[in-house]
Amino acid sequence: MPLYGEIDALRRFRTTFRARADDIDELDHVNNAVWVDWAQEASMAHWFAAARGCDRDRYVAMVLKHEIEYRGNIRVGEDVTALTWVEGPPRGARYTRCVEFVHADGRRLVIAISQWALIDRSSGRPVRVPFEVAAPFLRDDSMREVVE
């Protein structure tokens, strides 16, 4: 998991991945499964970077569904920037996360839209996302009434 990254003014998280030899498939590109792993790693890194410590201790997020569009690829040794954000307010325990992988030349290579659920660690059950948990990921506080 990338241990580095930055959060911008729109509360999006940005980190970089470099393609290693083990990531490459028979077409000499990053394997599709690696893109899924990177999307999850970027999403989790965003959680660890933005969530309050008490929320990281109490909750964990679980992927329910990924939809991925592959538009391009990179080769071994090349870097790609992952940009991830939560799209809109949560609905109950669920929320939507977007991850875009952008080449150094600005081309969007892979676009992933995932549905996640917030899970209470102690019970192992989904829980409605409290506003305080969602707030560090929402673009602005005007979504407060939708979350609560």
Coordinates of C-alpha atoms in Angstrom, one line a residue:
M1 CA 0.0 0.0 0.0
P2 CA 1.3 3.4 -0.8
L3 CA 2.3 5.2 2.4
Y4 CA 2.5 8.5 0.8
G5 CA 0.1 10.8 -1.0
E6 CA -1.6 14.1 -0.6
I7 CA -5.2 15.4 -0.2
D8 CA -6.2 18.4 -2.3
A9 CA -8.7 21.2 -1.7
L10 CA -11.5 19.0 -3.1
R11 CA -10.6 16.2 -0.6
R12 CA -9.3 14.0 -3.4
F13 CA -6.3 11.8 -2.6
R14 CA -3.4 11.5 -5.0
T15 CA -0.6 8.9 -5.0
T16 CA 1.7 7.2 -7.5
F17 CA 2.3 3.6 -8.5
R18 CA 5.3 2.3 -10.5
A19 CA 4.8 -0.9 -12.6
R20 CA 7.1 -3.7 -11.5
A21 CA 8.1 -6.8 -13.5
D22 CA 5.6 -8.9 -11.5
D23 CA 2.8 -6.5 -12.5
I24 CA 3.2 -7.2 -16.2
D25 CA 1.1 -9.6 -18.3
E26 CA 1.8 -11.5 -21.5
L27 CA 0.9 -8.3 -23.5
D28 CA 3.8 -6.5 -21.8
H29 CA 1.3 -4.2 -19.9
V30 CA 0.1 -4.0 -16.3
N31 CA -2.3 -6.9 -15.7
N32 CA -6.0 -6.0 -15.1
A33 CA -5.9 -7.6 -11.6
V34 CA -3.1 -5.2 -10.7
W35 CA -5.2 -2.2 -11.6
V36 CA -7.9 -3.5 -9.2
D37 CA -5.3 -4.0 -6.5
W38 CA -4.0 -0.5 -7.0
A39 CA -7.5 1.0 -6.9
Q40 CA -8.1 -0.7 -3.6
E41 CA -4.7 0.4 -2.3
A42 CA -5.3 4.0 -3.3
S43 CA -8.7 3.9 -1.7
M44 CA -7.4 2.5 1.6
A45 CA -4.5 5.0 1.6
H46 CA -7.1 7.8 1.3
W47 CA -9.0 6.3 4.3
F48 CA -5.9 6.2 6.4
A49 CA -4.8 9.7 5.4
A50 CA -8.1 11.4 5.9
A51 CA -10.1 9.5 8.5
R52 CA -9.9 10.4 12.2
G53 CA -8.0 7.9 14.3
C54 CA -11.1 6.9 16.3
D55 CA -12.9 6.1 13.0
R56 CA -10.0 4.0 11.7
D57 CA -10.1 2.1 14.9
R58 CA -13.9 1.6 14.9
Y59 CA -14.7 1.0 11.3
V60 CA -13.4 -0.8 8.2
A61 CA -14.6 -0.5 4.6
M62 CA -15.5 -3.4 2.4
V63 CA -15.8 -3.4 -1.4
L64 CA -19.2 -4.5 -2.7
K65 CA -18.6 -3.9 -6.4
H66 CA -16.0 -2.6 -8.9
E67 CA -16.7 -1.2 -12.4
I68 CA -13.6 -0.6 -14.3
E69 CA -13.0 0.9 -17.7
Y70 CA -9.6 0.3 -19.3
R71 CA -8.5 3.0 -21.8
G72 CA -4.8 2.5 -21.8
N73 CA -1.9 1.0 -20.0
I74 CA 1.7 1.3 -18.8
R75 CA 4.8 -0.8 -19.0
V76 CA 7.4 -2.0 -16.5
G77 CA 9.2 1.0 -14.9
E78 CA 6.5 3.5 -15.8
D79 CA 4.6 5.5 -13.2
V80 CA 0.9 6.3 -13.0
T81 CA -0.9 8.7 -10.7
A82 CA -4.0 7.5 -8.9
L83 CA -6.5 10.2 -8.0
T84 CA -9.4 9.0 -5.7
W85 CA -12.4 10.6 -4.1
V86 CA -15.8 9.8 -2.6
E87 CA -18.5 10.7 -5.1
G88 CA -21.5 12.3 -3.4
P89 CA -22.9 11.6 0.1
P90 CA -23.2 8.0 1.5
R91 CA -26.5 6.2 1.3
G92 CA -26.9 4.3 4.5
A93 CA -23.8 2.1 4.9
R94 CA -22.9 2.5 1.2
Y95 CA -20.8 5.1 -0.6
T96 CA -19.3 5.4 -4.0
R97 CA -15.6 5.9 -4.6
C98 CA -14.0 6.9 -7.9
V99 CA -10.3 6.2 -8.8
E100 CA -8.7 7.5 -11.9
F101 CA -5.3 6.5 -13.1
V102 CA -3.6 9.2 -15.1
H103 CA -0.4 8.9 -17.2
A104 CA 2.3 11.5 -17.0
D105 CA 1.1 13.0 -20.3
G106 CA -2.4 13.6 -18.8
R107 CA -4.3 10.7 -20.4
R108 CA -6.8 8.8 -18.2
L109 CA -5.7 5.2 -18.5
V110 CA -8.1 3.4 -16.1
I111 CA -11.3 4.6 -14.4
A112 CA -12.8 2.7 -11.5
I113 CA -16.1 3.3 -9.8
S114 CA -16.6 1.2 -6.7
Q115 CA -19.3 0.7 -4.2
W116 CA -18.1 0.3 -0.6
A117 CA -19.8 -0.4 2.7
L118 CA -18.8 0.8 6.2
I119 CA -18.5 -2.1 8.6
D120 CA -18.4 -1.8 12.4
R121 CA -15.3 -3.8 13.5
S122 CA -16.8 -5.0 16.7
S123 CA -20.0 -6.5 15.2
G124 CA -18.8 -7.2 11.7
R125 CA -22.0 -5.6 10.4
P126 CA -22.7 -2.7 8.0
V127 CA -23.5 0.6 9.7
R128 CA -25.0 3.8 8.4
V129 CA -22.1 6.2 7.7
P130 CA -22.2 9.0 10.3
F131 CA -21.6 12.5 9.1
E132 CA -18.5 12.8 11.2
V133 CA -17.0 9.8 9.4
A134 CA -18.0 11.0 6.0
A135 CA -17.0 14.7 6.5
P136 CA -13.3 14.4 5.7
F137 CA -14.2 12.8 2.3
L138 CA -17.1 15.0 1.2
R139 CA -16.3 17.9 -1.1
D140 CA -18.2 20.3 1.2
D141 CA -20.4 20.3 4.3
S142 CA -23.5 21.2 2.3
M143 CA -24.1 17.4 2.0
R144 CA -24.6 17.2 5.7
E145 CA -28.4 17.0 5.6
V146 CA -28.2 14.1 3.1
V147 CA -25.9 12.1 5.3
E148 CA -27.7 12.6 8.6

